[in-house]
XYZ file of C-alpha atoms in Angstrom:
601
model
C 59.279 16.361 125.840
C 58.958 16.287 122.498
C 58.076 19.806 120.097
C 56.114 19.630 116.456
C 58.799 19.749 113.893
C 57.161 22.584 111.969
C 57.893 24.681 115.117
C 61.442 23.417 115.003
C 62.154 24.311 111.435
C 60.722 27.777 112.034
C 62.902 28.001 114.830
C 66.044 27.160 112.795
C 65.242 29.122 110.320
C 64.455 32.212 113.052
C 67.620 31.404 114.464
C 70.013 31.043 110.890
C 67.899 34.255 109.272
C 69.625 35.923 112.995
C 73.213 34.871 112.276
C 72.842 36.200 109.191
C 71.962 39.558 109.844
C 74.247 39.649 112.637
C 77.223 38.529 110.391
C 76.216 41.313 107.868
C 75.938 43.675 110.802
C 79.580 43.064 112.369
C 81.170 44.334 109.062
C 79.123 47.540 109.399
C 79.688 49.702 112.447
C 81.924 52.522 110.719
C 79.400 52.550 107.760
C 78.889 56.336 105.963
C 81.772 57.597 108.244
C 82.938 61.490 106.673
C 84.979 63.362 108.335
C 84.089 66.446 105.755
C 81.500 69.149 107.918
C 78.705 70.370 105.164
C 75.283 72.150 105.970
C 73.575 71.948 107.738
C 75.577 70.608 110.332
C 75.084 69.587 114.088
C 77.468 72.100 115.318
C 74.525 74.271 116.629
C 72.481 71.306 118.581
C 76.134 70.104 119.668
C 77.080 73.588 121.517
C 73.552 74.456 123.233
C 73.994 70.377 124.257
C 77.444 71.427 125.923
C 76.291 74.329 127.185
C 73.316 73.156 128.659
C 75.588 70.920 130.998
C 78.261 73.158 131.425
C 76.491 75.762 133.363
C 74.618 73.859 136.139
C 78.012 71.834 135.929
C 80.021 74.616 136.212
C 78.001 76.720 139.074
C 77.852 73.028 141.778
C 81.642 72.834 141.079
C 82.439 76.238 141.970
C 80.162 75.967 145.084
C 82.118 72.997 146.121
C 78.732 70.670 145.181
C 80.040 69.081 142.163
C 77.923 66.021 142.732
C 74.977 68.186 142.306
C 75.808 69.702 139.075
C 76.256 65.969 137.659
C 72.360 65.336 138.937
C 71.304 68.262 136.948
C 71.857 66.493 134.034
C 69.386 64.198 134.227
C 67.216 67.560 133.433
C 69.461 68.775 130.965
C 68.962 66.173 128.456
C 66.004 68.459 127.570
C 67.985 69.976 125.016
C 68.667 67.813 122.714
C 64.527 67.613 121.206
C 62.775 69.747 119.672
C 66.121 70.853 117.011
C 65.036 72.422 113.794
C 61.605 73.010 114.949
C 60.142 76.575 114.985
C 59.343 78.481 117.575
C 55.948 77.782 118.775
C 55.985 74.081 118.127
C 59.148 73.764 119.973
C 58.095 75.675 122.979
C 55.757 72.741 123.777
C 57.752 70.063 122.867
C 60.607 71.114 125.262
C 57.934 71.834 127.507
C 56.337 68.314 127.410
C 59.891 66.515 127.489
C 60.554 68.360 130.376
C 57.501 67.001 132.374
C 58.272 63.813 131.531
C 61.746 63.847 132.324
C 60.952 65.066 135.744
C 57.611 62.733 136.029
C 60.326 59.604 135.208
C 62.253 60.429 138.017
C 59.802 60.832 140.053
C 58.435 57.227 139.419
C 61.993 55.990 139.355
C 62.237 57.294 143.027
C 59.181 55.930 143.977
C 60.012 52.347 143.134
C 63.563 52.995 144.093
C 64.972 49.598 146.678
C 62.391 47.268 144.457
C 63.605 45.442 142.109
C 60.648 43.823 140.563
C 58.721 46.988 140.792
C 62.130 49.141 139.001
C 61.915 46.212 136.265
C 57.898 46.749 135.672
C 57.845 50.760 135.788
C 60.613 51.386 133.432
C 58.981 48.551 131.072
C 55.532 50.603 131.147
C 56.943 53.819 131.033
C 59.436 52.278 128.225
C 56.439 50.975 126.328
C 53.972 54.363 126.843
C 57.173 56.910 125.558
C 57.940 54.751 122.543
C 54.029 54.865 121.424
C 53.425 58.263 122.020
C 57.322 59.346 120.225
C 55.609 57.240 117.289
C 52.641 58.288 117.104
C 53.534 61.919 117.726
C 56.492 62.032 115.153
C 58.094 63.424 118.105
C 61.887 62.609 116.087
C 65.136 61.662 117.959
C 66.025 60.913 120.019
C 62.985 59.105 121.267
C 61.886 57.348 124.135
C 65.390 56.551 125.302
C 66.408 59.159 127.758
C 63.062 58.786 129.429
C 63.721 54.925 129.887
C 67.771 56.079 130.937
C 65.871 58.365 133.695
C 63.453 56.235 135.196
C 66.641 53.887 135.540
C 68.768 56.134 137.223
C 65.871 57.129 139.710
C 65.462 53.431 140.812
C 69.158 53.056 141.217
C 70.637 56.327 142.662
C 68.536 55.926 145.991
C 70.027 52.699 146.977
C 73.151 54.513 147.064
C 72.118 57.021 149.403
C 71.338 59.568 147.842
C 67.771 61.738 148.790
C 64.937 61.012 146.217
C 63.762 64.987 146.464
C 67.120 66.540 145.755
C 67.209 63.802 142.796
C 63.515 65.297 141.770
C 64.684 68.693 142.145
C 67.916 68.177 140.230
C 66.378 67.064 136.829
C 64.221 70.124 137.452
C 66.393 72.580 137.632
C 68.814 70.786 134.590
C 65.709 70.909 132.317
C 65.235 74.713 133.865
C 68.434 75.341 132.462
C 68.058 73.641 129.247
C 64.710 74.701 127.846
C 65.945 78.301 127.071
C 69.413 77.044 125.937
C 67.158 75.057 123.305
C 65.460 78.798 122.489
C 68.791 80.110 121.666
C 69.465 80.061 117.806
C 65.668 81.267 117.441
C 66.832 84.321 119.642
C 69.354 85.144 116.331
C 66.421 84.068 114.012
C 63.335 83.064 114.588
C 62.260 81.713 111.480
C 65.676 79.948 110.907
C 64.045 76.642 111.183
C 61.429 77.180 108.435
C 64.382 78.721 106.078
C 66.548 75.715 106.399
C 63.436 73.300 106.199
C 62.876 74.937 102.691
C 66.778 75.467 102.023
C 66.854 71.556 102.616
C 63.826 70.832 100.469
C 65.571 72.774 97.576
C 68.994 70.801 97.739
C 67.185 67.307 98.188
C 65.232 67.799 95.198
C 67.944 69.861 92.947
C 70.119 66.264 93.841
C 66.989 64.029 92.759
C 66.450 66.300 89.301
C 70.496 66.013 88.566
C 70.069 61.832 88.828
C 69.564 60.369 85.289
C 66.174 57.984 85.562
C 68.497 54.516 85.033
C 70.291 55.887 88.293
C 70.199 53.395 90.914
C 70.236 55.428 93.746
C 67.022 57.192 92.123
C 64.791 55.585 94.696
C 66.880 56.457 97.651
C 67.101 60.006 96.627
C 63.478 60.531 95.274
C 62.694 59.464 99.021
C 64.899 61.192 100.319
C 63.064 64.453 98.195
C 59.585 63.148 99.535
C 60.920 63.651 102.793
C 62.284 67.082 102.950
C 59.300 68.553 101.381
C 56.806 67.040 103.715
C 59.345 68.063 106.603
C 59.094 71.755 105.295
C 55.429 71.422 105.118
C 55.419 70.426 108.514
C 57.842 72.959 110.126
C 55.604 75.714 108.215
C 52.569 74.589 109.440
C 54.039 74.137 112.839
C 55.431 78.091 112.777
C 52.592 79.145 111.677
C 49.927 78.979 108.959
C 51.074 80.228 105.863
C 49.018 82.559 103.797
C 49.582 82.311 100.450
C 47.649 84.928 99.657
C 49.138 87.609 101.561
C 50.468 90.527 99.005
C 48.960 94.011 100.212
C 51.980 96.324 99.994
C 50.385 98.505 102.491
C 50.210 95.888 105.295
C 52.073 96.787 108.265
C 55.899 96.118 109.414
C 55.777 95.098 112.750
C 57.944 91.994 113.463
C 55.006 89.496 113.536
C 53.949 91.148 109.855
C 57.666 90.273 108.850
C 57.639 87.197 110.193
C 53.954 86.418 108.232
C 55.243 87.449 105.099
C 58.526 86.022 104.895
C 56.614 82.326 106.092
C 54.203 83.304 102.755
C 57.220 83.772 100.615
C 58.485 80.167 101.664
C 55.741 78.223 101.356
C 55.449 79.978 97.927
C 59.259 78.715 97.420
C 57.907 75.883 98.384
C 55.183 75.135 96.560
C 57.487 75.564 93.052
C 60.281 73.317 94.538
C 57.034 70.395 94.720
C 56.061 71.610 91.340
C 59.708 70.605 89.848
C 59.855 67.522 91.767
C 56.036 66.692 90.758
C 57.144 67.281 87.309
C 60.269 64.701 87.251
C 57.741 62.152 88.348
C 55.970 61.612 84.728
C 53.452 58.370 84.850
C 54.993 56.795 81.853
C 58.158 57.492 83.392
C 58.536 56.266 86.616
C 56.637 52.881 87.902
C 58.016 52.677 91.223
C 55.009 54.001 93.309
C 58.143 54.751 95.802
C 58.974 57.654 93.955
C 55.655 59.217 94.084
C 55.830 63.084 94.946
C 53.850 64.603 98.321
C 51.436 65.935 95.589
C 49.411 68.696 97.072
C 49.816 72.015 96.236
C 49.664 73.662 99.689
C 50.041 72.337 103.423
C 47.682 70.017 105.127
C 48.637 70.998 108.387
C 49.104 68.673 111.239
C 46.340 66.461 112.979
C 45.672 67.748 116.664
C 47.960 65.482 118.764
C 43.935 63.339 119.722
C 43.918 62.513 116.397
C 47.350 61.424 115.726
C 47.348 59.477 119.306
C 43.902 57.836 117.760
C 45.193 57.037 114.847
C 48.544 55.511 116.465
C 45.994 52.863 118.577
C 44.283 51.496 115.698
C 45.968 47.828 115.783
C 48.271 46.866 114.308
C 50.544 49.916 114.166
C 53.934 50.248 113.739
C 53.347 52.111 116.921
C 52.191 49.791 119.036
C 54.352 47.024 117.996
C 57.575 49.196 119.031
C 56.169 49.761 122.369
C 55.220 46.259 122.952
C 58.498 45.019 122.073
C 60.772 47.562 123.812
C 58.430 46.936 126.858
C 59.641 43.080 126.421
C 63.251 43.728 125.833
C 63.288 46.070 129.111
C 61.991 43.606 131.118
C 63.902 41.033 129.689
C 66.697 43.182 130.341
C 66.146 43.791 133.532
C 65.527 40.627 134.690
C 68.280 39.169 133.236
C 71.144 42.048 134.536
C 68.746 42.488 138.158
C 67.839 39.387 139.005
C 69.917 36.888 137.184
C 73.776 38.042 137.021
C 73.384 40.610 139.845
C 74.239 43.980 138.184
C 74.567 46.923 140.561
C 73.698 49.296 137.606
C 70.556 47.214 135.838
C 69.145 50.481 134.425
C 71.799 50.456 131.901
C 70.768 46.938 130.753
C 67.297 48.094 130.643
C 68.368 51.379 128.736
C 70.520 49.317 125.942
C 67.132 47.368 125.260
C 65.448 49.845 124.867
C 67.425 51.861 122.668
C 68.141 48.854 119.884
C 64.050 48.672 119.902
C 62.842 51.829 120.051
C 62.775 53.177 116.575
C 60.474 49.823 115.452
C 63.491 49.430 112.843
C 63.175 46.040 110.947
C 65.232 43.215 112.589
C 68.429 43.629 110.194
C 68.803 47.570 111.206
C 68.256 46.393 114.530
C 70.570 43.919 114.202
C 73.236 46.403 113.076
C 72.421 49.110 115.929
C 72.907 46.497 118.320
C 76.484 45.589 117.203
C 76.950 49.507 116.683
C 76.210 49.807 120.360
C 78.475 47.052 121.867
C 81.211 47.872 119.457
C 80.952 51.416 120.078
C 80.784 50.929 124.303
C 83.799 48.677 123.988
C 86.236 50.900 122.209
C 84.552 53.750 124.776
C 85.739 52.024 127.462
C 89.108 51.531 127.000
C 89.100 55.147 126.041
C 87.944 55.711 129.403
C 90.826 53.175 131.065
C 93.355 54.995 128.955
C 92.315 58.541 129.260
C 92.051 58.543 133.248
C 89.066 60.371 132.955
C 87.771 59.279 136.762
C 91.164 59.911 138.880
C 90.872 63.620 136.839
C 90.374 66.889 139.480
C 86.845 68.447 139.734
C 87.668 71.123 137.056
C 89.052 68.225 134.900
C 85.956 66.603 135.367
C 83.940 69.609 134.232
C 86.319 69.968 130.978
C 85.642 66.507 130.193
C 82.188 65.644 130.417
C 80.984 69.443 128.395
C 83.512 68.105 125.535
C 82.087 64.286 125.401
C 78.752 65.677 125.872
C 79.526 68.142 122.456
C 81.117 65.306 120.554
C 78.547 63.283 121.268
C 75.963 65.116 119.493
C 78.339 65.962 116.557
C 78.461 62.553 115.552
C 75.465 60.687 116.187
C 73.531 61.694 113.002
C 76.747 60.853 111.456
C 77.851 57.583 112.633
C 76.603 56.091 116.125
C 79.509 53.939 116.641
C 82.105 56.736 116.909
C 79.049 58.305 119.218
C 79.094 55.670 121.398
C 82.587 55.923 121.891
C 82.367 59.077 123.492
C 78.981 58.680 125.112
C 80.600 55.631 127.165
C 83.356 57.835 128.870
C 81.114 60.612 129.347
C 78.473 57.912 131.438
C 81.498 56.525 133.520
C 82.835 59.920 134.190
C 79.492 60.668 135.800
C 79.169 57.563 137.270
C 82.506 57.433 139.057
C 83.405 61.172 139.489
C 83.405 61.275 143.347
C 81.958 58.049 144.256
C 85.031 56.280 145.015
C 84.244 53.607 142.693
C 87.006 51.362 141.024
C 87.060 52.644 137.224
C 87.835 48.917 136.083
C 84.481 47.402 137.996
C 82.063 50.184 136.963
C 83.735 49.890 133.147
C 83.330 46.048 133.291
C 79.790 46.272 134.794
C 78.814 49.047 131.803
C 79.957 46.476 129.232
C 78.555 43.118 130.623
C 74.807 45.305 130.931
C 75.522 46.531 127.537
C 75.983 43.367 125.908
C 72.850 41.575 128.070
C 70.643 44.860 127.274
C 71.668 44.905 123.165
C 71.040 40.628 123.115
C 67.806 41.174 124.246
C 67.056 43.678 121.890
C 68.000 41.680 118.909
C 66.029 38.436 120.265
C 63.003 40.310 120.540
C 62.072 41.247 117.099
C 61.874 37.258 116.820
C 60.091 36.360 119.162
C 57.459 39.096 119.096
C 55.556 39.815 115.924
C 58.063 37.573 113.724
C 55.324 36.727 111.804
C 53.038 39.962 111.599
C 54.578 41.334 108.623
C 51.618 40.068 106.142
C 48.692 40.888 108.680
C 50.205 44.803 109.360
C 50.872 45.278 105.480
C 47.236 44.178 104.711
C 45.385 46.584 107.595
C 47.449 49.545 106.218
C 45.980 48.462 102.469
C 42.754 48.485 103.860
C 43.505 51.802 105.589
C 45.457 53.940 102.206
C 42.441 52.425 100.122
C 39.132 53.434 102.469
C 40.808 56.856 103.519
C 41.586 57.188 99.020
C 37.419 55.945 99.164
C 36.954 59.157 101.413
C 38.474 61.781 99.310
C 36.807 59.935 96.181
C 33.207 60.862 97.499
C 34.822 64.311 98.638
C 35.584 64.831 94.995
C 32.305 63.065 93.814
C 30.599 65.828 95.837
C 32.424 69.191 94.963
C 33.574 69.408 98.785
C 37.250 68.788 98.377
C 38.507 71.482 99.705
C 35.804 72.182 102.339
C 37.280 71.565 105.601
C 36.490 68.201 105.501
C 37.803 67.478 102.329
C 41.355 69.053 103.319
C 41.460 66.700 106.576
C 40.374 63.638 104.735
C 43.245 64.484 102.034
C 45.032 64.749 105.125
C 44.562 61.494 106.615
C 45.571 59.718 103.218
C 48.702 61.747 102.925
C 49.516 59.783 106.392
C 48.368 56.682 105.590
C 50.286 56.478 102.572
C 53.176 57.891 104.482
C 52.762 55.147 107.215
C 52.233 52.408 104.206
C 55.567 53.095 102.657
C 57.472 52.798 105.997
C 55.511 49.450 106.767
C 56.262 48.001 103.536
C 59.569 48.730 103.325
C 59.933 46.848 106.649
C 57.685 43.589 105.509
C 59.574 43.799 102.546
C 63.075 43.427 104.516
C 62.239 41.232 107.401
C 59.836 38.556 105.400
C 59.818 39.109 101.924
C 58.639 35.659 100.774
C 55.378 36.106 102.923
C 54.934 39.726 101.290
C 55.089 38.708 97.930
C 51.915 38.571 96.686
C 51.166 41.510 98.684
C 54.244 44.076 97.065
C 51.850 44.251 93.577
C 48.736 45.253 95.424
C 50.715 47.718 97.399
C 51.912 48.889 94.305
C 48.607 49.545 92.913
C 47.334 50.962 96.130
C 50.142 53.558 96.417
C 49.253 54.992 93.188
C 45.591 55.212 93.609
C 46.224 57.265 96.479
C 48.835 59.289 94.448
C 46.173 59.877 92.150
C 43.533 60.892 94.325
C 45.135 63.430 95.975
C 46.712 64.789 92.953
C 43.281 65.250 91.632
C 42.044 66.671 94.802
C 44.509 69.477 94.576
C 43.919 70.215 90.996
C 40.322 70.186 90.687
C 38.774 73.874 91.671
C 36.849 74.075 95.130
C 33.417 73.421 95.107
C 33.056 71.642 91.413
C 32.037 68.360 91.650
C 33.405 65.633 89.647
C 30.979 63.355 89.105
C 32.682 60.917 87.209
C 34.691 59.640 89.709
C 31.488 58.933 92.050
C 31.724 54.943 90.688
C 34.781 54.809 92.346
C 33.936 55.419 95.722
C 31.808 51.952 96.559
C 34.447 50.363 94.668
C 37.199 51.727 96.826
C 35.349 50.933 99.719
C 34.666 47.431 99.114
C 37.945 46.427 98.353
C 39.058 48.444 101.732
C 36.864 45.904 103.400
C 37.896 42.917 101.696
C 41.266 43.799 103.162
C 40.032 44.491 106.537
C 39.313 40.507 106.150
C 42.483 39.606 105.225
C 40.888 39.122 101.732
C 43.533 40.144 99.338
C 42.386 41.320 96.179
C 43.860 41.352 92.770
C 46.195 44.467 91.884
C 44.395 44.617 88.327
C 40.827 45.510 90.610
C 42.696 48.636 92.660
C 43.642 49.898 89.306
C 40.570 49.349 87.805
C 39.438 52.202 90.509
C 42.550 54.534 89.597
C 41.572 54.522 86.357
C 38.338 56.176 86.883
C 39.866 58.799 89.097
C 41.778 61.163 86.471
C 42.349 61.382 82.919
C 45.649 60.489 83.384
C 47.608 58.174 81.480
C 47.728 54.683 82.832
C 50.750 53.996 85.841
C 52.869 50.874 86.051
């Protein structure tokens, strides 16, 4: 059998482009390791994750039912989303997490004693939590647990254990951990929006103090972009801020504090943007990756339709995660299930799945995967060394509340000394009163590990190794024809109408979603980008423009001498739609009819 030597040399260089990143990645695990604590810290999320264990933990083991407080914290991992949102928004996102948590057990028990069946669930329910933490910006950490539970709920019924008490155990540990999640709210509720802002100020303040020629300018300019839409966000999501609100006569009733102190923020706000806007001169900076959020008050947040809609239109960065971390579970699972005979398959599938989940481009992949195995190695000899599963039930209670707290302490920090703890803290759970041999369950969590984090670096290679130029071009098309929308918005005075303000909206994300996808072509195939980076370019600041017109013009004025633009816009929007790429010079061709602003780039 013989194979056409084009697909060979792609192949080889597939396969060499790999060893690369994997050498680079092997040198890496430790990387941006401090040992200094500076706010804001994780201290907070790391106690209410403690806690949340610790009491259900603490409760079974006094009632001589130890085994049941360790079930409970299949719920309990509840806790550990929603952090730094406010109050209303994270009501429903424990709330959802929670369902799901409970609803992937449930399926996990209903599959349970199938292998095949174990293998396809947690693939699909893999794939359908990835999309939706994409497309609803849900933040870590992800779609993992729910892949971790579905696992466990396959596996723990072939040990005996009863599928309702398994049910009602993750019920009761997300009971638990919902209001634990509440808690810092209870001392101030609008904490999160004041360290939002607070963490706006200090991202810009370090971008303003960076001379232009710095070379970390980029890095911290996005890094400025990012905190101020984040603030925008968490405002929105406490609450709409009115800007307008100064009657000194207005009431004082709690929600009236609350209402104006959210004004005076978003206020703050708006003159921290202003500073940053300012830095960002045209003739100054020509990186369109430096490019401020320029409008001068919040769009708000799409309804969770919208942003699901918007996540299916293909190709997405969204769908492309979920298809390949429904691969890499299945790939997982059949290698640990039905290949080499693992007893604990899930935590093949869950390694997969974890490496893949973020839809990071193949070298960060690359490097999470070697973070993982290096970090579950060291973890368990910890685990050999420390004893952990000969300890008494009170020793077991003591352990697992401390890993579970250090565990959250460091993984914004560094993942490898996270996964260090997080690997004695599974095999203390694992073997606590089982009357398993430590050494067998430790070498079974390593040889899963390794199969699970393999398959997670293959798959980025196999599936959509090629897409890069295809995605970047549909999210061209997409930036230009929603920058087309706001130009006729403009053309016809109804800017900020209602639908003006959404359709400003929807080009704030796109442009959002075009960075993040270029930056990704960029690094996985950069010679197929190439004559794609200019037009991006162009196409960033077009849409720069546009909505920094939007927000400047006065409502209901129309600007008629930007209507020209609009069929222009459109028509190049459509000539990317067919993979028609046009020249750079003919997007800023359109720009320039936008503002009377001096020419970018």
């Amino acid at each position: 059998m013989t194979f056409p030597r084009r697909a060979v040399r792609g192949a080889r260089r597939r396969v060499l482009r790999g060893a690369e990143h994997l050498a680079s990645a092997a040198i890496t695990p430790f990387r941006g390791l401090r040992w200094e604590v500076r706010a804001p810290t994780r201290w907070p999320v790391a106690l209410r994750a403690a806690l949340a264990i610790a009491i259900p933990l603490t409760i079974a083991t006094a009632a001589g039912h130890q085994a049941w407080g360790l079930l409970c914290g299949t719920g309990t991992f509840t806790v550990l989303y929603g952090a730094g949102r406010p109050l209303r928004s994270r009501i429903r996102v424990l709330v959802l997490v929670a369902l799901g948590l409970i609803s992937g057990m449930s399926l996990g028990v209903l599959v349970s004693g199938n292998l095949v069946l174990s293998i396809l669930v947690t693939a699909v329910v893999g794939a359908v939590a990835t999309f939706l933490a994409h497309a609803l910006r849900l933040g870590p950490p992800g779609a993992f647990f729910f892949v971790l539970i579905v696992g466990i709920g396959g596996y723990l019924p072939t040990r005996g254990l009863d599928p309702g008490s398994l049910i009602l155990a993750t019920t009761t540990g997300a009971a638990v951990a919902v209001p634990i999640a509440m808690f810092d709210l209870l001392l101030d509720r609008l904490g999160p929006e004041r360290a939002a802002v607070a963490a706006a100020q200090r991202a810009v303040e370090k971008f303003l103090a960076s001379p232009p020629e710095d070379g970390q300018a980029e890095d911290l300019s996005t890094a400025a972009t990012n905190a101020i839409h984040d603030a925008w966000t968490v405002l929105w999501d406490g609450g709409e801020p009115d800007l307008a609100l100064d009657d000194p006569g207005a009431p004082t009733s709690p929600q009236a504090t609350a209402h104006t102190v959210r004004a005076d923020l978003a206020t703050d706000l708006i003159v921290i943007q202003q500073r940053y806007s300012e830095h960002l001169l045209p003739t100054q900076q020509l990186n369109p990756d430096l490019g401020a959020e320029p409008t001068a008050a919040p769009l708000g947040r799409p309804r969770l339709r919208r942003m699901v809609a918007r996540a299916l239109r293909w190709p997405t960065a969204a769908l492309q995660a979920a298809i390949r971390v429904a691969a890499g579970i299945a790939a997982a699972g059949v290698a640990a299930g039905l290949l080499a005979g693992s007893g604990h398959m899930y935590w093949a599938m869950a390694a997969a799945a974890l490496v893949l989940h973020n839809g990071m481009d193949r070298r960060a992949t690359t490097v999470r995967s070697v973070e993982r195995l290096a970090g579950t190695t060291l973890g368990i000899g910890l685990f050999l060394i420390g004893g952990f599963s000969g300890s008494g039930p009170w020793a077991v209670v003591i352990t697992i509340v401390t890993l579970q707290g250090l565990v959250e302490l460091c993984v914004v920090r560094n993942y490898t000394i996270a996964v260090i703890f997080m690997t004695p803290l599974a095999l203390t759970i694992g073997t606590a009163g089982s009357g398993l041999a430590a050494l067998t369950i430790a070498q079974e969590r390593l040889l899963d590990t390794a199969i699970g984090v393999l398959c997670g670096v293959a798959v980025p290679w196999l599936i959509g190794w090629r897409s890069s130029h295809a995605m970047l071009t549909a999210h061209l098309s997409r930036a230009i024809s929603a920058s087309a929308e706001v130009i006729g918005l403009l053309g016809r005075g109804q800017h900020q109408d209602r639908a003006g303000l959404v359709a400003q909206r929807e080009l704030s994300l796109d442009l959002q979603e075009l960075s993040a996808i270029a930056g990704r072509a960029i690094r996985d195939e950069p010679e197929r980008v190439t004559d794609l980076v200019p037009v991006r370019d162009a196409t960033a600041w077009l849409g720069f423009t546009v909505l920094a017109t939007a927000s400047q013009e006065a409502p209901g004025e129309a600007l008629e001498r930007v209507a020209p633009a609009e069929d222009l816009a459109r028509d190049l929007a459509v000539r990317l739609a067919r993979q028609d790429v046009p020249q750079d010079r003919e997007i800023r061709a359109v720009r320039a009819i936008v503002g009377k602003r001096p020419p970018l780039g």
